[in-house]
Amino acid sequence: MKNLYLRSMLAVACAATLAACGGSGGNLYLGGQVSGLFKDGLILQNGDESLPVASGASSFYFTKLVNTDDRYNITIKEQPKGAVCEINNGSGKASSYSVTTAYVTCKTNTYPLSGAITGLTGEGLTLVIGSNSASPLKGSTSYTFPAIADGAPYNISILTTPAGLTCRFAGSASADGHDIVGTMGSAATTGATLNCTPQQQ
């Protein structure tokens, strides 16, 4: 008798959950995978349901369930701020299985990060941000990293310095002035000035 009561309560709970989630009386989930979403603001749409997808999500599922043979068409209602997303396999007709083949790929916008250089009278300067490098030539008055992701934290480091020169970033917190940190803006951004001076003999 106790088992029968528990089963009845479980059935009621499941029915309530489907009613709350499904709305349309369906029994199949509609969702898919997400990659490269590092920004907030993405909203997907299917029929009359809008679905916000959080930054860092690797999958999504609409709360309204669908029936076998229901048509679906997942679109992007709003793009995340500072990124662009696309959908593959977002439309079709449900079979007798839940739909999980939709795939959302996102790419964060990138912008140039540049700064001024003073006193670069020699060759051999190399600046790095992670695996990205820049090698301004003798006489250059600026450096540029052409593609840094919107909103990304960065750390510019001096990898090599021209012979006979001491180079330091203005405002650097490091003891030798060889590093400078910041956060990339949502447009072309100006970084710290790099000042080079002759080494004292």
Coordinates of C-alpha atoms in Angstrom, one line a residue:
M1 CA 0.0 0.0 0.0
K2 CA 2.9 2.3 0.9
N3 CA 4.5 1.6 -2.5
L4 CA 1.3 2.4 -4.3
Y5 CA 1.0 5.7 -2.5
L6 CA 4.6 6.6 -3.4
R7 CA 4.0 5.7 -7.0
S8 CA 0.9 7.9 -7.1
M9 CA 2.7 10.8 -5.6
L10 CA 5.6 10.4 -8.1
A11 CA 3.2 10.3 -11.0
V12 CA 1.5 13.5 -9.7
A13 CA 4.9 15.2 -9.3
C14 CA 6.0 14.2 -12.8
A15 CA 2.7 15.4 -14.3
A16 CA 3.1 18.7 -12.5
T17 CA 6.7 19.1 -13.8
L18 CA 5.7 18.4 -17.4
A19 CA 2.8 20.8 -17.2
A20 CA 5.1 23.5 -15.8
C21 CA 7.9 22.8 -18.3
G22 CA 6.0 21.7 -21.3
G23 CA 3.1 24.0 -21.5
S24 CA 2.2 22.6 -24.9
G25 CA 1.6 19.1 -23.6
G26 CA 4.6 17.6 -25.5
N27 CA 7.0 15.0 -24.1
L28 CA 10.2 15.7 -26.0
Y29 CA 13.0 18.1 -25.0
L30 CA 14.3 20.7 -27.5
G31 CA 17.8 21.9 -27.1
G32 CA 21.4 21.6 -28.2
Q33 CA 25.0 22.5 -27.6
V34 CA 26.8 25.8 -27.1
S35 CA 30.4 26.6 -27.7
G36 CA 32.5 29.8 -27.3
L37 CA 29.9 31.8 -25.3
F38 CA 31.9 34.0 -23.0
K39 CA 29.5 37.0 -23.0
D40 CA 26.1 37.6 -21.4
G41 CA 23.0 38.6 -23.4
L42 CA 22.4 35.7 -25.7
I43 CA 18.6 35.0 -26.1
L44 CA 17.3 32.1 -28.3
Q45 CA 13.8 31.9 -29.7
N46 CA 11.5 29.0 -30.7
G47 CA 7.9 29.8 -31.4
D48 CA 6.6 32.0 -28.6
E49 CA 9.3 31.1 -26.1
S50 CA 12.4 33.1 -25.5
L51 CA 15.4 31.5 -23.8
P52 CA 18.2 33.4 -22.2
V53 CA 21.5 31.5 -22.3
A54 CA 24.1 32.4 -19.7
S55 CA 27.8 33.1 -20.4
G56 CA 29.9 30.0 -20.2
A57 CA 26.9 27.6 -20.9
S58 CA 27.7 24.5 -22.9
S59 CA 24.1 23.5 -23.6
F60 CA 20.6 24.8 -23.7
Y61 CA 17.0 23.4 -23.4
F62 CA 13.8 25.2 -24.0
T63 CA 11.3 24.7 -21.1
K64 CA 8.4 24.0 -23.4
L65 CA 8.3 20.4 -24.6
V66 CA 7.5 19.4 -28.1
N67 CA 5.5 16.5 -29.6
T68 CA 6.5 14.0 -32.3
D69 CA 6.2 15.6 -35.7
D70 CA 6.1 19.2 -34.3
R71 CA 8.0 21.7 -36.4
Y72 CA 10.7 23.8 -34.6
N73 CA 12.8 26.7 -35.7
I74 CA 15.4 28.0 -33.2
T75 CA 16.6 31.5 -34.0
I76 CA 18.8 34.1 -32.2
K77 CA 16.5 36.8 -30.8
E78 CA 19.4 38.8 -29.3
Q79 CA 23.1 38.5 -29.7
P80 CA 25.4 38.7 -26.7
K81 CA 27.1 42.0 -26.1
G82 CA 30.5 42.0 -27.7
A83 CA 30.1 38.7 -29.6
V84 CA 28.3 37.1 -32.5
C85 CA 26.6 33.7 -32.4
E86 CA 25.3 31.4 -35.2
I87 CA 23.0 28.4 -35.2
N88 CA 23.4 25.1 -37.1
N89 CA 20.7 22.4 -37.3
G90 CA 18.3 24.8 -35.7
S91 CA 15.2 23.9 -37.6
G92 CA 13.3 20.7 -38.5
K93 CA 10.6 18.3 -37.4
A94 CA 10.8 16.4 -34.1
S95 CA 10.8 12.6 -34.4
S96 CA 10.1 10.3 -31.5
Y97 CA 13.2 11.4 -29.7
S98 CA 14.2 14.6 -27.9
V99 CA 15.9 17.1 -30.2
T100 CA 19.5 17.8 -29.1
T101 CA 21.2 18.3 -32.5
A102 CA 21.1 22.2 -32.6
Y103 CA 24.5 23.7 -32.3
V104 CA 25.2 27.4 -31.3
T105 CA 28.7 28.7 -32.0
C106 CA 29.8 32.0 -30.7
K107 CA 32.8 34.2 -31.4
T108 CA 33.8 37.1 -29.2
N109 CA 34.5 40.4 -31.1
T110 CA 38.2 41.4 -31.2
Y111 CA 39.7 44.9 -31.5
P112 CA 43.2 46.3 -31.7
L113 CA 45.1 47.2 -28.6
S114 CA 47.9 49.8 -29.1
G115 CA 50.1 52.1 -27.2
A116 CA 52.8 54.7 -27.7
I117 CA 56.5 54.1 -27.6
T118 CA 59.2 56.7 -26.8
G119 CA 63.0 56.4 -27.3
L120 CA 63.1 53.2 -29.4
T121 CA 66.5 53.8 -31.0
G122 CA 67.5 50.1 -31.4
E123 CA 66.3 46.8 -32.9
G124 CA 65.2 43.7 -30.9
L125 CA 62.1 44.8 -29.0
T126 CA 59.5 42.1 -28.6
L127 CA 56.2 42.4 -26.7
V128 CA 53.9 39.6 -25.9
I129 CA 50.3 38.9 -24.7
G130 CA 50.1 35.2 -24.1
S131 CA 50.9 33.6 -27.5
N132 CA 50.5 36.9 -29.4
S133 CA 53.7 38.9 -30.1
A134 CA 54.6 42.3 -31.5
S135 CA 58.0 43.4 -32.6
P136 CA 58.1 47.2 -33.2
L137 CA 61.1 48.2 -35.4
K138 CA 63.7 50.8 -34.5
G139 CA 62.2 54.3 -34.5
S140 CA 58.6 53.0 -34.1
T141 CA 56.4 55.3 -32.0
S142 CA 53.7 52.8 -31.2
Y143 CA 53.0 49.1 -30.8
T144 CA 49.8 47.2 -31.8
F145 CA 48.2 43.9 -31.0
P146 CA 45.5 43.7 -33.7
A147 CA 43.0 41.2 -32.2
I148 CA 42.3 41.1 -28.5
A149 CA 38.9 39.8 -27.3
D150 CA 36.3 42.3 -26.1
G151 CA 36.4 42.5 -22.3
A152 CA 39.4 40.1 -21.9
P153 CA 42.0 40.8 -19.2
Y154 CA 45.4 41.2 -20.7
N155 CA 49.0 41.3 -19.6
I156 CA 51.6 42.9 -21.9
S157 CA 55.2 41.7 -21.2
I158 CA 58.5 42.8 -22.6
L159 CA 60.1 39.5 -23.9
T160 CA 63.3 41.0 -25.4
T161 CA 64.8 44.5 -25.1
P162 CA 67.1 46.2 -27.7
A163 CA 70.8 46.2 -26.6
G164 CA 71.8 49.3 -24.7
L165 CA 68.2 50.3 -23.9
T166 CA 66.1 50.0 -20.7
C167 CA 62.4 49.9 -21.5
R168 CA 59.6 50.2 -19.0
F169 CA 55.8 50.5 -19.2
A170 CA 54.4 53.7 -17.7
G171 CA 52.3 52.8 -14.6
S172 CA 53.7 49.2 -14.4
A173 CA 53.4 47.6 -10.9
S174 CA 56.3 45.2 -11.6
A175 CA 59.7 45.9 -10.2
D176 CA 61.4 46.1 -13.6
G177 CA 58.5 47.7 -15.4
H178 CA 58.3 44.9 -17.9
D179 CA 54.6 44.0 -17.4
I180 CA 51.4 46.0 -17.6
V181 CA 47.9 44.6 -17.0
G182 CA 44.5 45.9 -18.1
T183 CA 41.1 45.0 -19.5
M184 CA 40.3 45.2 -23.2
G185 CA 37.5 47.6 -24.1
S186 CA 34.6 47.1 -26.5
A187 CA 36.4 49.1 -29.2
A188 CA 40.0 49.9 -30.2
T189 CA 41.8 50.4 -26.9
T190 CA 44.9 52.4 -25.9
G191 CA 47.3 50.6 -23.6
A192 CA 50.2 51.9 -21.5
T193 CA 53.0 53.9 -23.0
L194 CA 56.4 52.1 -23.3
N195 CA 59.3 54.4 -22.5
C196 CA 62.8 53.3 -23.6
T197 CA 66.0 55.1 -22.4
P198 CA 69.7 54.5 -22.9
Q199 CA 71.3 52.3 -20.3
Q200 CA 73.6 54.1 -18.0
Q201 CA 77.3 53.2 -18.4

